[in-house]
mmCIF file of C-alpha atoms and ligand atoms in Angstrom:
data_model
loop_
_atom_site.group_PDB
_atom_site.id
_atom_site.type_symbol
_atom_site.label_atom_id
_atom_site.label_comp_id
_atom_site.label_asym_id
_atom_site.label_seq_id
_atom_site.Cartn_x
_atom_site.Cartn_y
_atom_site.Cartn_z
ATOM 1 C CA MET S 189 75.694 47.452 127.937
ATOM 2 C CA PRO S 190 76.453 50.346 130.516
ATOM 3 C CA GLN S 191 75.976 49.438 134.002
ATOM 4 C CA ALA S 192 75.420 51.867 137.300
ATOM 5 C CA LEU S 193 75.443 51.959 140.873
ATOM 6 C CA LEU S 194 74.841 54.709 143.209
ATOM 7 C CA VAL S 195 74.171 54.781 146.711
ATOM 8 C CA HIS S 196 73.207 57.419 149.583
ATOM 9 C CA GLY S 197 73.589 57.700 153.144
ATOM 10 C CA GLY S 198 71.255 60.668 154.171
ATOM 11 C CA ALA S 199 71.558 64.290 153.491
ATOM 12 C CA TRP S 200 70.951 66.565 156.218
ATOM 13 C CA ASN S 201 73.532 68.512 158.441
ATOM 14 C CA ILE S 202 76.202 65.548 159.009
ATOM 15 C CA PRO S 203 78.422 66.665 161.569
ATOM 16 C CA ASP S 204 82.323 66.494 161.059
ATOM 17 C CA GLU S 205 82.664 63.063 163.080
ATOM 18 C CA LEU S 206 81.055 61.396 160.708
ATOM 19 C CA VAL S 207 82.441 62.315 157.921
ATOM 20 C CA GLU S 208 85.278 59.934 157.055
ATOM 21 C CA SER S 209 83.079 56.800 158.772
ATOM 22 C CA SER S 210 80.271 57.763 156.564
ATOM 23 C CA LEU S 211 82.323 57.848 153.330
ATOM 24 C CA SER S 212 83.976 54.165 154.131
ATOM 25 C CA GLY S 213 80.681 53.198 154.586
ATOM 26 C CA LEU S 214 79.580 53.997 151.744
ATOM 27 C CA ARG S 215 82.865 52.642 149.923
ATOM 28 C CA HIS S 216 82.008 49.325 151.084
ATOM 29 C CA ALA S 217 78.439 49.156 150.214
ATOM 30 C CA LEU S 218 79.798 49.975 146.416
ATOM 31 C CA GLU S 219 82.442 47.497 146.401
ATOM 32 C CA ILE S 220 79.397 44.652 147.561
ATOM 33 C CA GLY S 221 77.515 46.123 144.766
ATOM 34 C CA ARG S 222 80.101 46.578 142.354
ATOM 35 C CA SER S 223 81.074 43.024 142.843
ATOM 36 C CA ARG S 224 77.270 41.700 141.926
ATOM 37 C CA LEU S 225 77.169 43.704 138.705
ATOM 38 C CA ASP S 226 80.361 42.103 137.916
ATOM 39 C CA GLU S 227 79.210 38.872 138.404
ATOM 40 C CA GLY S 228 76.302 39.571 136.441
ATOM 41 C CA ALA S 229 73.720 39.707 139.207
ATOM 42 C CA ASP S 230 69.788 41.533 138.792
ATOM 43 C CA ALA S 231 69.874 45.558 139.268
ATOM 44 C CA LEU S 232 66.858 44.078 142.187
ATOM 45 C CA ASP S 233 69.423 41.869 143.959
ATOM 46 C CA VAL S 234 72.040 44.205 143.673
ATOM 47 C CA VAL S 235 70.132 47.421 145.168
ATOM 48 C CA GLU S 236 68.935 44.790 148.049
ATOM 49 C CA THR S 237 72.333 43.796 148.410
ATOM 50 C CA VAL S 238 73.667 47.375 148.829
ATOM 51 C CA VAL S 239 71.151 48.330 151.134
ATOM 52 C CA ARG S 240 71.609 45.409 153.322
ATOM 53 C CA ALA S 241 75.154 46.404 153.777
ATOM 54 C CA LEU S 242 74.548 50.252 155.017
ATOM 55 C CA GLU S 243 71.565 48.955 157.332
ATOM 56 C CA GLU S 244 74.143 46.852 159.054
ATOM 57 C CA ASP S 245 76.990 49.822 159.249
ATOM 58 C CA PRO S 246 75.456 52.427 162.447
ATOM 59 C CA ASN S 247 76.818 55.206 160.679
ATOM 60 C CA PHE S 248 73.540 55.533 159.033
ATOM 61 C CA ASP S 249 69.898 55.833 160.356
ATOM 62 C CA ALA S 250 68.557 52.581 158.864
ATOM 63 C CA GLY S 251 68.712 48.903 160.532
ATOM 64 C CA ARG S 252 71.323 49.130 163.081
ATOM 65 C CA GLY S 253 71.869 52.711 163.475
ATOM 66 C CA SER S 254 67.949 53.969 163.416
ATOM 67 C CA ARG S 255 66.649 56.849 165.915
ATOM 68 C CA LEU S 256 64.096 56.064 168.853
ATOM 69 C CA ASN S 257 60.782 57.624 168.114
ATOM 70 C CA ARG S 258 58.901 60.075 170.786
ATOM 71 C CA ALA S 259 58.032 56.437 172.696
ATOM 72 C CA GLY S 260 61.468 55.339 172.800
ATOM 73 C CA GLU S 261 61.304 52.382 170.012
ATOM 74 C CA VAL S 262 62.489 51.935 166.963
ATOM 75 C CA GLU S 263 60.138 51.786 164.137
ATOM 76 C CA MET S 264 61.642 51.532 160.087
ATOM 77 C CA ASP S 265 60.107 52.064 156.754
ATOM 78 C CA ALA S 266 61.892 50.351 154.247
ATOM 79 C CA SER S 267 60.600 49.821 150.057
ATOM 80 C CA ILE S 268 62.567 48.567 146.796
ATOM 81 C CA MET S 269 61.120 48.528 143.458
ATOM 82 C CA ARG S 270 61.720 46.449 139.963
ATOM 83 C CA GLY S 271 61.483 48.429 136.747
ATOM 84 C CA SER S 272 61.091 45.724 134.194
ATOM 85 C CA ASP S 273 57.402 45.098 135.627
ATOM 86 C CA LEU S 274 56.876 47.919 138.418
ATOM 87 C CA GLN S 275 56.813 45.166 141.056
ATOM 88 C CA ALA S 276 57.290 46.325 144.379
ATOM 89 C CA GLY S 277 57.009 46.064 148.013
ATOM 90 C CA ALA S 278 57.412 48.250 151.068
ATOM 91 C CA VAL S 279 56.992 47.961 154.819
ATOM 92 C CA ALA S 280 56.532 50.493 157.446
ATOM 93 C CA ALA S 281 57.002 51.611 160.944
ATOM 94 C CA VAL S 282 58.093 47.674 161.601
ATOM 95 C CA GLU S 283 59.913 47.050 164.784
ATOM 96 C CA ARG S 284 62.484 44.172 165.784
ATOM 97 C CA VAL S 285 63.643 43.079 161.990
ATOM 98 C CA ARG S 286 67.658 43.524 161.124
ATOM 99 C CA HIS S 287 67.033 44.146 157.364
ATOM 100 C CA PRO S 288 63.681 46.076 156.448
ATOM 101 C CA VAL S 289 64.793 46.254 153.008
ATOM 102 C CA SER S 290 64.709 42.347 152.789
ATOM 103 C CA LEU S 291 61.255 42.067 153.997
ATOM 104 C CA ALA S 292 60.014 44.494 151.765
ATOM 105 C CA ARG S 293 61.673 42.633 149.091
ATOM 106 C CA LEU S 294 59.145 39.602 150.551
ATOM 107 C CA VAL S 295 56.201 41.295 150.649
ATOM 108 C CA MET S 296 56.825 42.060 147.116
ATOM 109 C CA GLU S 297 57.526 38.413 145.767
ATOM 110 C CA ARG S 298 56.207 36.201 148.311
ATOM 111 C CA SER S 299 51.984 38.410 149.169
ATOM 112 C CA PRO S 300 49.880 39.566 147.297
ATOM 113 C CA HIS S 301 50.174 43.377 148.683
ATOM 114 C CA VAL S 302 52.663 46.153 148.308
ATOM 115 C CA LEU S 303 53.020 47.863 151.531
ATOM 116 C CA LEU S 304 52.883 46.359 154.961
ATOM 117 C CA VAL S 305 52.988 48.252 158.130
ATOM 118 C CA GLY S 306 53.578 47.766 162.004
ATOM 119 C CA GLN S 307 52.555 44.776 164.077
ATOM 120 C CA GLY S 308 50.931 43.179 160.688
ATOM 121 C CA ALA S 309 54.576 43.537 158.781
ATOM 122 C CA GLY S 310 55.977 41.712 161.878
ATOM 123 C CA ARG S 311 53.325 39.030 161.352
ATOM 124 C CA PHE S 312 54.476 38.886 158.038
ATOM 125 C CA ALA S 313 58.240 38.590 159.196
ATOM 126 C CA ASP S 314 57.428 36.339 161.810
ATOM 127 C CA GLU S 315 55.705 33.638 158.751
ATOM 128 C CA GLN S 316 58.251 34.031 156.559
ATOM 129 C CA GLY S 317 61.052 33.016 158.814
ATOM 130 C CA VAL S 318 62.627 36.814 158.922
ATOM 131 C CA GLU S 319 65.514 37.324 160.929
ATOM 132 C CA ARG S 320 64.077 39.507 163.989
ATOM 133 C CA CYS S 321 66.088 40.862 167.072
ATOM 134 C CA ARG S 322 65.633 43.057 169.911
ATOM 135 C CA THR S 323 65.345 46.647 169.586
ATOM 136 C CA GLU S 324 68.617 47.254 171.770
ATOM 137 C CA ASP S 325 70.128 45.233 168.857
ATOM 138 C CA LEU S 326 69.371 48.045 166.089
ATOM 139 C CA LEU S 327 71.077 50.910 168.426
ATOM 140 C CA VAL S 328 74.490 52.024 168.974
ATOM 141 C CA GLY S 329 76.127 54.444 171.308
ATOM 142 C CA ALA S 330 74.505 57.557 172.528
ATOM 143 C CA GLU S 331 71.049 56.103 171.101
ATOM 144 C CA LEU S 332 71.626 52.796 172.891
ATOM 145 C CA GLU S 333 72.515 54.990 175.922
ATOM 146 C CA ARG S 334 69.341 56.908 175.359
ATOM 147 C CA TYR S 335 67.019 53.251 175.253
ATOM 148 C CA ARG S 336 68.586 52.185 178.011
ATOM 149 C CA ARG S 337 67.575 55.610 180.093
ATOM 150 C CA VAL S 338 64.585 55.759 178.895
ATOM 151 C CA ARG S 339 63.607 52.113 179.567
ATOM 152 C CA ALA S 340 64.464 52.511 183.289
ATOM 153 C CA GLY S 341 62.090 55.524 183.283
ATOM 154 C CA GLU S 342 63.482 58.725 182.138
ATOM 155 C CA THR S 343 61.379 59.621 179.385
ATOM 156 C CA VAL S 344 62.545 62.651 179.718
ATOM 157 C CA LEU S 345 65.216 61.904 177.329
ATOM 158 C CA ILE S 346 62.760 61.795 173.979
ATOM 159 C CA ARG S 347 62.637 65.625 173.157
ATOM 160 C CA GLU S 348 58.978 66.167 171.908
ATOM 161 C CA GLU S 349 60.462 68.543 169.066
ATOM 162 C CA PHE S 350 59.519 66.959 165.653
ATOM 163 C CA SER S 351 56.969 69.127 164.417
ATOM 164 C CA PRO S 352 56.325 70.500 160.878
ATOM 165 C CA GLU S 353 58.816 73.251 161.772
ATOM 166 C CA GLY S 354 61.527 71.357 163.110
ATOM 167 C CA HIS S 355 63.135 70.452 159.921
ATOM 168 C CA GLY S 356 64.125 74.181 159.063
ATOM 169 C CA GLU S 357 67.420 75.273 158.595
ATOM 170 C CA GLU S 358 68.609 71.979 158.273
ATOM 171 C CA ALA S 359 70.219 71.553 161.644
ATOM 172 C CA GLN S 360 67.406 68.946 162.795
ATOM 173 C CA GLY S 361 68.324 65.371 163.993
ATOM 174 C CA PRO S 362 69.547 62.527 161.807
ATOM 175 C CA LEU S 363 67.903 61.836 158.577
ATOM 176 C CA GLY S 364 70.998 59.161 157.516
ATOM 177 C CA THR S 365 68.042 57.373 155.090
ATOM 178 C CA VAL S 366 70.162 55.160 153.022
ATOM 179 C CA GLY S 367 69.538 54.041 149.573
ATOM 180 C CA ALA S 368 70.650 52.461 146.344
ATOM 181 C CA VAL S 369 69.629 52.608 142.608
ATOM 182 C CA ALA S 370 71.231 50.400 139.729
ATOM 183 C CA LEU S 371 71.427 49.378 135.959
ATOM 184 C CA ASP S 372 72.761 46.106 135.815
ATOM 185 C CA ALA S 373 74.137 44.648 132.264
ATOM 186 C CA ARG S 374 70.719 43.698 130.466
ATOM 187 C CA GLY S 375 69.268 46.961 130.846
ATOM 188 C CA ARG S 376 67.162 46.372 133.915
ATOM 189 C CA LEU S 377 66.849 49.017 136.901
ATOM 190 C CA ALA S 378 65.307 49.021 140.523
ATOM 191 C CA ALA S 379 66.146 51.522 143.372
ATOM 192 C CA ALA S 380 65.456 50.417 147.180
ATOM 193 C CA THR S 381 65.303 52.976 150.084
ATOM 194 C CA SER S 382 65.347 52.236 153.851
ATOM 195 C CA THR S 383 65.621 54.448 156.958
ATOM 196 C CA GLY S 384 64.792 54.659 160.971
ATOM 197 C CA GLY S 385 62.968 57.671 160.104
ATOM 198 C CA SER S 386 63.824 61.341 162.066
ATOM 199 C CA GLN S 387 65.014 61.180 165.668
ATOM 200 C CA ASP S 388 61.883 61.228 167.691
ATOM 201 C CA LYS S 389 58.958 60.960 165.404
ATOM 202 C CA PHE S 390 55.903 60.120 166.807
ATOM 203 C CA PRO S 391 54.939 56.880 167.003
ATOM 204 C CA GLY S 392 53.293 55.504 163.401
ATOM 205 C CA ARG S 393 54.860 58.438 162.137
ATOM 206 C CA VAL S 394 55.743 57.123 157.994
ATOM 207 C CA GLY S 395 58.242 59.250 155.827
ATOM 208 C CA ASP S 396 58.869 59.028 152.300
ATOM 209 C CA SER S 397 61.030 55.750 152.312
ATOM 210 C CA PRO S 398 58.656 53.330 152.040
ATOM 211 C CA VAL S 399 56.116 55.027 149.320
ATOM 212 C CA LEU S 400 56.594 54.731 145.994
ATOM 213 C CA GLY S 401 57.207 57.298 143.825
ATOM 214 C CA ALA S 402 58.066 59.652 147.042
ATOM 215 C CA GLY S 403 61.004 57.499 148.325
ATOM 216 C CA THR S 404 61.223 54.994 145.577
ATOM 217 C CA TRP S 405 60.539 54.653 141.757
ATOM 218 C CA ALA S 406 62.306 52.904 139.253
ATOM 219 C CA ASP S 407 61.230 52.385 135.487
ATOM 220 C CA ASP S 408 62.921 50.073 132.848
ATOM 221 C CA THR S 409 61.835 52.534 130.575
ATOM 222 C CA SER S 410 62.922 55.534 131.985
ATOM 223 C CA GLY S 411 64.844 55.660 135.241
ATOM 224 C CA ALA S 412 65.268 54.746 138.990
ATOM 225 C CA ALA S 413 65.758 56.872 141.728
ATOM 226 C CA SER S 414 66.123 57.252 145.645
ATOM 227 C CA ALA S 415 65.317 59.947 147.961
ATOM 228 C CA THR S 416 66.649 61.174 151.162
ATOM 229 C CA GLY S 417 66.044 63.830 153.609
ATOM 230 C CA TRP S 418 62.807 64.865 155.332
ATOM 231 C CA GLY S 419 60.037 62.911 154.523
ATOM 232 C CA GLU S 420 56.927 65.076 154.750
ATOM 233 C CA GLY S 421 58.404 67.460 151.981
ATOM 234 C CA ILE S 422 59.333 64.579 149.608
ATOM 235 C CA LEU S 423 55.797 62.852 150.257
ATOM 236 C CA ARG S 424 54.164 65.762 149.041
ATOM 237 C CA VAL S 425 56.031 66.089 146.007
ATOM 238 C CA LEU S 426 56.543 62.777 145.183
ATOM 239 C CA LEU S 427 60.040 63.187 144.853
ATOM 240 C CA THR S 428 61.570 60.234 142.759
ATOM 241 C CA HIS S 429 58.941 59.911 140.656
ATOM 242 C CA THR S 430 58.933 63.282 139.597
ATOM 243 C CA VAL S 431 63.013 63.006 139.008
ATOM 244 C CA VAL S 432 62.305 60.015 136.764
ATOM 245 C CA ASP S 433 59.195 61.286 135.037
ATOM 246 C CA CYS S 434 61.869 64.330 134.084
ATOM 247 C CA ILE S 435 63.569 61.730 132.248
ATOM 248 C CA GLU S 436 60.922 60.220 130.893
ATOM 249 C CA ARG S 437 60.264 63.901 129.253
ATOM 250 C CA GLY S 438 64.035 64.360 127.895
ATOM 251 C CA SER S 439 65.826 65.774 130.680
ATOM 252 C CA ALA S 440 69.183 64.223 131.339
ATOM 253 C CA PRO S 441 69.485 63.140 135.022
ATOM 254 C CA GLU S 442 71.463 65.391 136.323
ATOM 255 C CA ASP S 443 69.146 67.969 135.342
ATOM 256 C CA ALA S 444 66.039 65.717 136.319
ATOM 257 C CA ALA S 445 67.695 65.200 139.716
ATOM 258 C CA ARG S 446 67.975 69.027 140.149
ATOM 259 C CA GLU S 447 63.878 69.773 138.543
ATOM 260 C CA GLY S 448 63.082 67.529 141.230
ATOM 261 C CA LEU S 449 64.875 69.496 144.098
ATOM 262 C CA ALA S 450 62.853 72.495 142.477
ATOM 263 C CA ARG S 451 59.916 70.991 142.920
ATOM 264 C CA LEU S 452 60.856 69.857 146.824
ATOM 265 C CA GLU S 453 61.662 73.278 147.378
ATOM 266 C CA ARG S 454 58.447 74.419 146.813
ATOM 267 C CA VAL S 455 57.328 72.696 149.697
ATOM 268 C CA GLY S 456 60.447 74.107 151.886
ATOM 269 C CA GLY S 457 61.630 70.595 151.719
ATOM 270 C CA LYS S 458 65.413 69.737 152.754
ATOM 271 C CA GLY S 459 66.724 66.311 150.836
ATOM 272 C CA GLY S 460 68.602 64.792 148.313
ATOM 273 C CA VAL S 461 68.298 62.220 145.649
ATOM 274 C CA ILE S 462 70.112 60.071 143.593
ATOM 275 C CA VAL S 463 69.220 58.965 139.709
ATOM 276 C CA ALA S 464 70.484 56.524 137.028
ATOM 277 C CA ASP S 465 68.701 56.322 133.918
ATOM 278 C CA ARG S 466 68.253 53.584 131.605
ATOM 279 C CA HIS S 467 71.738 54.399 129.081
ATOM 280 C CA GLY S 468 73.361 54.280 132.755
ATOM 281 C CA ARG S 469 73.781 58.265 133.686
ATOM 282 C CA ARG S 470 74.218 59.314 136.491
ATOM 283 C CA GLY S 471 72.288 62.540 138.664
ATOM 284 C CA ILE S 472 72.857 63.350 142.213
ATOM 285 C CA ALA S 473 71.121 66.751 143.396
ATOM 286 C CA PHE S 474 70.655 68.067 147.181
ATOM 287 C CA ASN S 475 69.719 70.897 149.116
ATOM 288 C CA THR S 476 71.229 70.256 152.130
ATOM 289 C CA PRO S 477 74.391 71.161 153.779
ATOM 290 C CA ARG S 478 76.028 67.587 153.075
ATOM 291 C CA MET S 479 75.025 64.735 151.493
ATOM 292 C CA ALA S 480 76.381 61.258 152.072
ATOM 293 C CA ARG S 481 76.538 60.054 148.203
ATOM 294 C CA GLY S 482 78.802 57.599 145.973
ATOM 295 C CA TRP S 483 78.486 55.967 142.646
ATOM 296 C CA LEU S 484 80.732 53.520 140.227
ATOM 297 C CA ASP S 485 81.864 55.784 137.282
ATOM 298 C CA ASP S 486 81.824 54.777 133.796
ATOM 299 C CA GLU S 487 85.161 52.492 133.969
ATOM 300 C CA GLY S 488 83.645 51.199 137.333
ATOM 301 C CA GLU S 489 85.622 53.171 139.479
ATOM 302 C CA ILE S 490 84.301 54.100 143.020
ATOM 303 C CA HIS S 491 83.294 57.612 144.052
ATOM 304 C CA VAL S 492 82.170 58.839 147.491
ATOM 305 C CA ALA S 493 81.529 62.429 148.410
ATOM 306 C CA ILE S 494 79.887 64.245 151.508
ATOM 307 C CA GLU S 495 80.581 67.959 150.729
ATOM 308 C CA GLY S 496 80.425 70.074 147.695
ATOM 309 C CA GLU S 497 78.950 70.060 144.285
ATOM 310 C CA PRO S 498 76.706 67.053 143.626
ATOM 311 C CA ARG S 499 79.486 64.884 141.628
HETATM 312 N N1 LIG E 532 63.550 60.317 154.467
HETATM 313 C C1 LIG E 532 63.421 59.367 155.695
HETATM 314 C C2 LIG E 532 62.362 60.256 156.666
HETATM 315 O O1 LIG E 532 61.939 61.056 156.895
HETATM 316 O O2 LIG E 532 61.613 59.441 157.342
#
């Protein structure tokens, strides 16, 4: 039975100084995921473990490494979906949680709900004994410095640039959302996505990552996908559901990913998507200057890339 694992760490104008560290972060996450798959782990466990590794890596805008919103706080979104029964969990605009993807999984497994937001998601995290952290613990480098200065009164440091026009010309702030899709040896598919969202977003803004069918989708009968990029566009075309739907209608994953991107372009959207089908075939597409991405090939070898042709 074929296995598959693909990851992403964002589709945007990734600066040169982040290229090597992003590639090694993806490689590390794939190594962890490959070991889990080889041990016979469930696809859901694999995507959660891989996304946790990416949330821990400050090169990416998810978990540790998230960006500040316009209020100078960190609000994160995440979702996870199991393809066998279409069970899913998600959190949005949640604060001071080290691993939003694991909180999303708890929403799926230990609540009657699919999506919890804001303070309610935080309360659920406390009830479940989830590891909480300080906002400072999620910030690194210039973002931590910015946070401290904003707290000291320099609110002018927070830019009010988040706007519908702000996604233009691919050069907007970091969109280093992370995600993973996996097919395990028993033919189970899963997908997970996590993000700190767009820089200087309006407080309460929620992107595509926690919205099923937009940022994350998995269905064992067809495929699993995770999206990254400008959330407002991805939401409007339900990118991951669109891509998996194309597979269901007979497209190969590579074509399905491209068809999804064509739909995203209808709304002027910028981003990328990874997808695996139930046969372990892979697809990646993006329309940004760079996309941090990686996958296991049919022999289980790790590949990572940022430039050029999707794969
Ligand atoms: N794709 C992540 C976001 O827009 O929030």
